[in-house]
Amino acid sequence: MVEVIEEFDAAGAFPVEGERLSLGVAARLSRYLQVLTQARKMGRETISSQELSEYTHINPTQIRRDLSGFGKFGKRGVGYNVDSLVSEIRKILRTSGQHNIALFGAGNLGQAIATSSIFADHGFQVVAVFDSDPSVVGNPIGELTVRDIGDLPAVVSEEEIVVGVLAVPAEAAQDVADRLVKAGVKIIFNYSEQLLQVPPEVTVHTSSPAVDLLYALYFYLA
Amino acid sequence: MVEVIEEFDAAGAFPVEGERLSLGVAARLSRYLQVLTQARKMGRETISSQELSEYTHINPTQIRRDLSGFGKFGKRGVGYNVDSLVSEIRKILRTSGQHNIALFGAGNLGQAIATSSIFADHGFQVVAVFDSDPSVVGNPIGELTVRDIGDLPAVVSEEEIVVGVLAVPAEAAQDVADRLVKAGVKIIFNYSEQLLQVPPEVTVHTSSPAVDLLYALYFYLA
DNA sequence: TAGATTGTTAATCGATTAACAATC
DNA sequence: TAGATTGTTAATCGATTAACAATC
């Protein structure tokens, strides 16, 4: 009748190697990675939890705590080595590899995404661009050629697409989402304001700059 | 020597009218607003905490709890009236008004932002577009004309700009941020991957779609 | 009435923070 | 050595959740 309520690795305060990260930890590690990636581009060799805190708005103690759960990555009096911390976090997030993206919509937003390094810096590569407008199919976009949306099922399996990015008008978003679901893609990044209906095993992230602004504005006005 | 440790309104569990919202509550209310705004566009009259939960990934009990702290907005057995909940939340966030934005960069991303309704739906209006390239200054973009970045100080005070949105290349971002700070703008929305140095009273939000993807991917792979 | 969904409680869990010894 | 910054503890605070009476 007595349950074992403590494990030897104890407390639950520290993530255990091999176990699934909590939502919060995974989100924060991703933020650190974003800042570290950029800091590396700027030629920084080390960074302190204090500096990471300034860019992420996450408390420095929280940062040290998050990292120390996985190893002793820092050097006292110095900080963290940017390069090695990037690879440690990538290992923890199991996203060291390259992942392929399909982009939908070859308008202004689609072109901006296809030619930006914002995804590439994090190991995501746009390998196909689709549009439903026959008049733009065949046009070049970055190093790719715009394809017809009918090719989607073939491309998903050939190119191992894991993410679909929607840069289409709100009216078209649900249709593309349906096609992605049918093709077996489980992660959708939605730049339109459309609320998407998807089965429970599919994750939708909707970009919402205006929401972030509302939030910032509240603290500005209050 | 005995401190008063309880107030009559008690518990801290419920936000008190007039007090500053916690970061978490403000962020969640903004999310609800985003979904409600879109639901209204789609002609929905009522929505349940369950449905709000599906779109925001926030627990339905948490949603009811957040809302009930400010009033009894729902109807048992029915849900929340979309229209009235939108205006209640706007009142709480004190963002019922119209707020003016200056956009920087008239490239693909800038054009996409200027012509999208994603900001307008939430009471943000792009009232000026700037570019540092003299060859695009004077060009039309949506209903606006691209202006020279030198006009910024005048425009900020004339148009009461509260937010600057950066859709410029990473190399140009810090310069624009410096100009915004000098002109007195306190909220910057950064679409570039550049880490921005700003004084403590200025808030920077950096858009990071790749970070969201990393995070989604972790839970997909794990 | 029967079904649905809110408003609210109470219990638990994870996040946050200050503080500081360890150590580079 | 002196200064800086990590790793870690312990205490507190807010978020999360299940459960259910109230009531539309």
XYZ file of C-alpha atoms (C1' of nucleotides) in Angstrom:
492
model
C 0.000 0.000 0.000
C 2.998 2.251 0.316
C 3.929 3.796 -2.976
C 7.457 4.656 -3.904
C 7.214 8.403 -4.129
C 10.841 9.242 -4.695
C 13.253 8.096 -7.312
C 16.960 8.099 -6.648
C 17.560 10.823 -9.222
C 14.973 12.700 -7.190
C 13.056 15.924 -7.074
C 11.743 16.208 -10.642
C 13.379 19.606 -10.539
C 15.985 18.419 -12.991
C 15.146 16.881 -16.334
C 16.414 13.355 -16.713
C 18.317 12.316 -19.820
C 16.097 10.219 -22.041
C 12.835 11.471 -20.609
C 10.586 13.744 -22.551
C 11.211 17.409 -21.804
C 8.413 19.441 -20.296
C 6.751 21.917 -22.644
C 8.323 24.811 -20.771
C 11.867 23.474 -20.868
C 11.652 22.626 -24.577
C 10.330 26.108 -25.352
C 13.052 27.819 -23.363
C 15.845 25.709 -24.827
C 14.618 26.683 -28.288
C 14.811 30.355 -27.320
C 18.374 29.965 -26.064
C 19.268 28.294 -29.316
C 17.909 31.188 -31.320
C 20.011 33.732 -29.431
C 23.100 31.505 -29.441
C 22.841 30.936 -33.184
C 22.739 34.659 -33.784
C 25.488 35.377 -31.225
C 27.676 32.873 -33.054
C 27.023 34.631 -36.352
C 28.188 37.839 -34.697
C 31.428 36.157 -33.719
C 30.785 35.799 -30.001
C 32.781 32.987 -28.353
C 31.238 32.969 -24.893
C 28.002 34.264 -23.385
C 26.804 34.559 -19.795
C 23.426 33.605 -18.401
C 22.988 37.327 -17.728
C 23.377 38.195 -21.403
C 21.142 35.343 -22.523
C 18.592 36.722 -20.100
C 18.683 40.189 -21.654
C 17.850 38.806 -25.089
C 15.298 36.184 -24.077
C 13.656 37.945 -21.100
C 14.116 34.693 -19.193
C 15.540 34.924 -15.680
C 19.304 34.125 -15.556
C 18.864 31.666 -12.672
C 16.224 29.871 -14.691
C 18.648 29.637 -17.608
C 21.468 28.209 -15.484
C 19.013 25.818 -13.906
C 17.656 24.643 -17.265
C 21.148 24.004 -18.597
C 22.646 22.450 -15.480
C 20.003 19.740 -15.628
C 21.788 18.290 -18.655
C 25.449 18.796 -17.756
C 27.996 21.323 -16.631
C 28.244 23.326 -19.807
C 29.489 26.594 -18.331
C 32.759 27.828 -16.881
C 32.537 29.781 -13.632
C 33.706 33.332 -13.990
C 33.517 33.068 -17.787
C 30.143 31.899 -19.042
C 29.110 29.402 -21.700
C 31.008 28.614 -24.886
C 28.609 29.593 -27.656
C 29.595 26.873 -30.128
C 29.484 24.002 -27.709
C 26.260 25.184 -26.098
C 24.591 25.279 -29.505
C 25.494 21.666 -30.149
C 24.565 20.547 -26.639
C 21.103 22.081 -26.921
C 20.636 20.636 -30.390
C 21.451 17.216 -28.975
C 18.954 17.699 -26.148
C 16.258 18.824 -28.576
C 17.238 16.022 -30.975
C 17.195 18.513 -33.804
C 20.806 18.233 -34.856
C 19.755 17.030 -38.291
C 18.412 18.740 -41.349
C 14.662 18.941 -41.781
C 12.718 19.652 -44.924
C 9.942 22.174 -45.328
C 7.313 22.693 -48.006
C 6.200 26.278 -48.494
C 2.749 27.220 -49.789
C 2.108 30.510 -51.504
C 4.545 32.288 -53.827
C 3.333 35.815 -53.065
C 5.249 38.498 -51.219
C 5.324 36.581 -47.968
C 6.259 33.305 -49.638
C 9.125 34.959 -51.486
C 10.316 36.638 -48.288
C 10.374 33.277 -46.499
C 12.001 31.386 -49.345
C 14.856 33.863 -49.631
C 15.401 34.421 -45.908
C 17.895 32.516 -43.779
C 15.586 32.518 -40.791
C 14.692 28.858 -41.223
C 18.003 27.712 -42.703
C 19.940 28.926 -39.655
C 18.110 26.377 -37.570
C 18.465 23.399 -39.844
C 15.214 23.794 -41.736
C 15.392 23.871 -45.502
C 12.647 24.930 -47.855
C 12.790 22.214 -50.521
C 9.565 22.912 -52.398
C 7.276 25.876 -53.054
C 3.693 25.396 -54.156
C 1.044 27.727 -55.465
C -2.474 27.107 -56.655
C -2.339 29.863 -59.275
C -1.393 28.202 -62.609
C 0.093 31.469 -63.845
C 2.901 31.433 -61.276
C 3.617 27.682 -61.417
C 6.985 27.255 -63.087
C 8.315 30.637 -61.953
C 11.649 30.674 -60.150
C 11.662 31.549 -56.445
C 15.087 31.635 -54.843
C 16.770 28.480 -56.148
C 13.495 26.625 -56.504
C 10.698 26.514 -59.036
C 7.076 27.017 -58.043
C 5.179 23.742 -58.349
C 1.540 22.862 -58.719
C -0.176 21.929 -55.490
C -1.280 18.660 -57.095
C 2.330 17.460 -56.825
C 2.198 17.666 -53.042
C 1.677 13.961 -52.188
C 4.607 12.895 -54.356
C 6.906 15.617 -53.007
C 6.089 14.834 -49.368
C 7.230 11.237 -49.687
C 10.170 11.885 -52.023
C 11.594 14.751 -50.004
C 10.617 13.643 -46.491
C 8.744 16.836 -45.727
C 8.066 17.177 -42.001
C 6.664 20.711 -41.906
C 4.261 22.667 -44.101
C 4.470 26.457 -43.965
C 1.335 28.320 -45.064
C 1.918 31.728 -46.640
C -1.405 31.782 -48.444
C -4.499 33.979 -48.068
C -6.813 33.017 -45.215
C -9.436 31.687 -47.671
C -6.980 29.140 -49.075
C -5.398 28.016 -45.812
C -7.861 25.296 -44.803
C -7.648 23.618 -48.196
C -3.860 23.460 -48.059
C -4.015 22.193 -44.472
C -6.364 19.418 -45.570
C -3.979 18.405 -48.330
C -1.030 18.379 -45.927
C -2.930 16.233 -43.451
C -3.889 13.819 -46.201
C -0.240 13.607 -47.289
C 0.781 12.715 -43.726
C 2.481 15.956 -42.624
C 2.105 16.417 -38.863
C 3.380 19.967 -38.296
C 1.819 23.041 -39.899
C 3.092 26.563 -39.514
C 0.290 28.976 -40.343
C 1.072 32.551 -41.344
C -2.554 33.292 -42.213
C -5.052 34.358 -39.586
C -7.362 31.456 -40.490
C -8.324 29.105 -37.645
C -7.444 25.667 -38.989
C -9.356 22.450 -38.341
C -6.968 19.484 -38.132
C -6.980 16.029 -36.544
C -5.541 15.832 -32.997
C -2.228 14.280 -34.078
C -1.411 17.327 -36.200
C 0.138 20.420 -34.573
C -0.686 23.886 -35.890
C 1.390 26.926 -34.965
C -0.262 30.162 -35.962
C 1.942 33.197 -36.334
C 0.420 36.094 -34.463
C 2.514 39.256 -34.480
C -0.490 41.361 -33.533
C -1.011 39.281 -30.401
C 2.571 39.908 -29.333
C 2.046 43.596 -29.935
C -1.150 43.724 -27.883
C 0.733 42.134 -25.081
C 3.699 44.511 -25.323
C 1.312 47.443 -25.571
C -0.474 46.481 -22.380
C 2.713 46.719 -20.383
C 3.577 49.940 -22.145
C 0.236 51.572 -21.348
C -0.180 50.117 -17.849
C 5.848 42.687 14.359
C 2.919 40.828 12.904
C 2.470 41.560 9.232
C -0.871 41.606 7.511
C -0.529 38.682 5.181
C -3.996 38.583 3.704
C -6.021 41.220 1.932
C -9.788 41.104 1.950
C -9.964 40.475 -1.765
C -7.690 37.569 -0.929
C -5.770 34.771 -2.516
C -4.038 36.492 -5.433
C -5.586 33.736 -7.474
C -7.901 36.200 -9.101
C -6.719 39.367 -10.786
C -8.077 42.530 -9.233
C -9.587 45.260 -11.351
C -7.170 48.138 -11.662
C -4.073 46.166 -10.776
C -1.478 45.312 -13.354
C -2.046 41.923 -14.961
C 0.608 39.267 -14.534
C 2.658 38.527 -17.638
C 0.982 35.161 -18.021
C -2.577 36.455 -17.797
C -1.879 39.268 -20.257
C -0.317 36.825 -22.722
C -3.225 34.401 -22.481
C -5.882 37.103 -22.802
C -4.132 38.242 -25.988
C -4.305 34.709 -27.360
C -8.021 34.459 -26.608
C -8.542 37.740 -28.377
C -6.800 36.477 -31.480
C -9.023 33.408 -31.713
C -12.172 35.360 -30.854
C -11.429 37.968 -33.503
C -11.075 35.277 -36.129
C -14.114 33.357 -34.856
C -16.156 36.536 -35.187
C -14.971 36.987 -38.755
C -16.215 33.488 -39.449
C -19.648 34.453 -38.138
C -19.532 32.548 -34.843
C -21.858 33.973 -32.174
C -20.796 31.920 -29.161
C -17.763 29.859 -28.260
C -17.072 27.495 -25.358
C -13.943 27.306 -23.227
C -13.440 23.868 -24.784
C -13.271 25.311 -28.287
C -11.031 28.165 -27.239
C -8.783 25.522 -25.737
C -8.516 23.608 -29.011
C -7.272 26.670 -30.861
C -5.002 28.107 -28.188
C -3.716 24.879 -26.583
C -4.563 26.440 -23.237
C -6.449 24.287 -20.734
C -10.220 25.044 -20.682
C -10.269 25.356 -16.884
C -7.471 27.866 -17.098
C -9.476 29.853 -19.649
C -12.615 29.938 -17.501
C -10.489 30.853 -14.506
C -8.756 33.694 -16.361
C -12.052 35.141 -17.535
C -14.028 34.683 -14.325
C -11.498 36.858 -12.520
C -12.915 39.871 -14.356
C -16.603 39.110 -14.444
C -19.213 36.507 -15.332
C -18.934 36.731 -19.078
C -20.241 33.273 -19.947
C -23.609 31.568 -19.964
C -23.749 28.097 -18.422
C -24.720 25.455 -20.928
C -24.026 27.854 -23.806
C -20.556 29.384 -23.674
C -19.284 32.902 -24.236
C -20.748 35.464 -26.603
C -17.952 36.158 -29.077
C -18.696 39.829 -29.630
C -19.047 40.763 -26.014
C -16.018 38.730 -24.943
C -13.904 40.540 -27.527
C -14.862 43.894 -26.087
C -14.464 42.752 -22.476
C -10.933 41.501 -23.134
C -10.047 44.651 -25.036
C -11.220 46.668 -22.049
C -9.107 44.552 -19.697
C -6.053 44.910 -21.922
C -6.834 48.609 -22.392
C -6.296 48.231 -26.110
C -9.731 49.208 -27.286
C -8.285 52.094 -29.236
C -6.456 52.410 -32.491
C -2.656 52.335 -32.450
C -0.289 53.491 -35.122
C 2.631 51.537 -36.525
C 5.623 52.547 -38.614
C 6.942 49.849 -40.936
C 10.581 49.675 -42.049
C 11.574 47.939 -45.241
C 9.583 47.942 -48.462
C 10.818 44.572 -49.701
C 8.773 41.395 -50.018
C 8.185 41.099 -46.314
C 7.341 44.781 -45.896
C 4.840 44.601 -48.731
C 3.301 41.457 -47.280
C 2.837 43.163 -43.920
C 1.537 46.423 -45.362
C -1.134 44.685 -47.399
C -2.179 42.110 -44.809
C -5.025 42.545 -42.333
C -3.140 40.720 -39.595
C -2.353 43.931 -37.720
C -5.460 45.866 -38.707
C -7.744 43.211 -37.211
C -6.317 44.000 -33.812
C -6.489 47.752 -33.981
C -2.998 48.375 -35.304
C -2.686 50.499 -38.391
C 0.405 50.874 -40.534
C 0.511 54.632 -41.124
C 3.996 54.995 -42.598
C 6.474 52.861 -44.529
C 10.166 53.720 -44.647
C 13.073 52.460 -46.693
C 16.689 53.497 -46.794
C 17.022 52.769 -50.511
C 16.445 56.083 -52.373
C 15.303 54.207 -55.457
C 12.166 52.858 -53.750
C 11.324 56.037 -51.807
C 8.200 57.503 -53.372
C 6.879 54.164 -54.580
C 3.317 53.243 -53.594
C 2.848 50.365 -51.132
C -0.751 49.536 -50.357
C -2.374 52.922 -49.821
C 0.843 54.506 -48.583
C 3.938 55.939 -50.190
C 7.414 54.794 -49.180
C 9.184 57.563 -47.280
C 12.793 58.342 -46.572
C 14.008 57.157 -43.194
C 15.170 60.701 -42.452
C 11.501 61.680 -42.054
C 11.149 59.341 -39.091
C 11.374 61.849 -36.189
C 8.734 64.098 -37.737
C 6.403 61.199 -38.529
C 6.662 59.700 -35.029
C 5.423 62.859 -33.375
C 2.861 63.803 -36.045
C 1.305 60.353 -36.264
C 1.740 59.200 -32.653
C 3.633 56.074 -33.608
C 3.799 53.616 -30.705
C 5.332 50.619 -32.483
C 8.109 50.196 -35.057
C 8.044 47.020 -37.166
C 11.377 45.989 -38.687
C 11.146 44.139 -42.002
C 14.697 44.999 -43.029
C 17.806 42.846 -43.566
C 19.685 41.901 -40.372
C 22.532 44.290 -41.236
C 20.181 47.277 -41.252
C 18.141 46.395 -38.180
C 20.308 47.929 -35.455
C 20.497 51.265 -37.264
C 16.717 51.463 -37.583
C 16.316 50.416 -33.941
C 18.668 53.232 -32.885
C 16.648 55.743 -34.869
C 13.398 54.503 -33.324
C 14.842 54.749 -29.828
C 16.050 58.277 -30.521
C 12.602 59.222 -31.794
C 11.059 57.941 -28.545
C 9.363 54.740 -29.744
C 9.232 52.186 -26.927
C 8.058 49.013 -28.689
C 9.950 47.363 -31.539
C 8.806 44.326 -33.442
C 11.793 42.699 -35.098
C 11.304 40.386 -38.079
C 15.047 40.119 -38.707
C 17.230 37.638 -36.871
C 19.504 40.445 -35.607
C 19.942 40.679 -31.823
C 19.111 44.291 -31.034
C 20.775 46.459 -28.407
C 18.256 48.858 -26.875
C 17.901 50.765 -23.595
C 16.001 48.944 -20.829
C 12.801 50.984 -21.248
C 12.395 49.749 -24.831
C 10.766 46.368 -25.511
C 11.911 44.247 -28.443
C 9.880 41.332 -29.749
C 11.784 39.187 -32.181
C 9.781 37.012 -34.550
C 11.152 33.498 -34.481
C 9.224 31.010 -36.593
C 12.176 28.617 -36.627
C 12.150 28.495 -32.831
C 8.499 27.527 -32.840
C 9.263 24.843 -35.376
C 12.143 23.412 -33.348
C 9.819 23.175 -30.445
C 7.042 21.496 -32.409
C 9.557 19.142 -33.975
C 10.867 18.020 -30.599
C 7.449 16.801 -29.576
C 6.951 15.216 -32.977
C 10.224 13.289 -32.799
C 10.104 12.424 -29.078
C -36.474 17.678 -17.809
C -31.862 16.418 -19.769
C -27.654 18.000 -21.509
C -24.132 21.207 -21.649
C -21.013 24.374 -19.892
C -19.754 27.874 -16.661
C -17.721 29.448 -12.201
C -15.061 27.990 -8.353
C -12.640 25.126 -5.074
C -8.837 22.533 -3.551
C -4.828 20.012 -4.463
C -0.627 19.535 -7.052
C 2.905 20.675 -9.953
C 6.337 23.434 -12.197
C 8.397 28.164 -12.589
C 10.632 31.792 -10.421
C 13.677 33.981 -7.470
C 17.297 35.225 -4.034
C 21.187 33.769 -2.189
C 25.639 31.928 -1.971
C 29.383 28.535 -2.006
C 32.305 26.741 -5.551
C 35.571 27.799 -8.837
C 37.289 29.663 -13.156
C 44.582 37.459 -5.433
C 40.209 39.804 -6.888
C 36.353 39.684 -9.755
C 33.049 37.271 -12.216
C 29.860 33.790 -13.061
C 28.332 29.111 -12.631
C 25.806 25.331 -10.238
C 22.587 24.402 -6.657
C 19.606 24.948 -2.701
C 15.524 26.345 -0.503
C 11.539 29.107 -0.326
C 7.739 31.173 -2.711
C 4.679 32.083 -6.174
C 1.720 31.281 -10.042
C -0.061 27.730 -13.383
C -2.390 23.617 -14.019
C -5.731 20.252 -13.322
C -9.701 17.402 -11.749
C -13.885 17.704 -9.973
C -18.412 19.276 -9.353
C -22.261 22.256 -7.897
C -24.731 25.903 -10.125
C -27.512 27.108 -13.794
C -28.559 28.147 -18.583
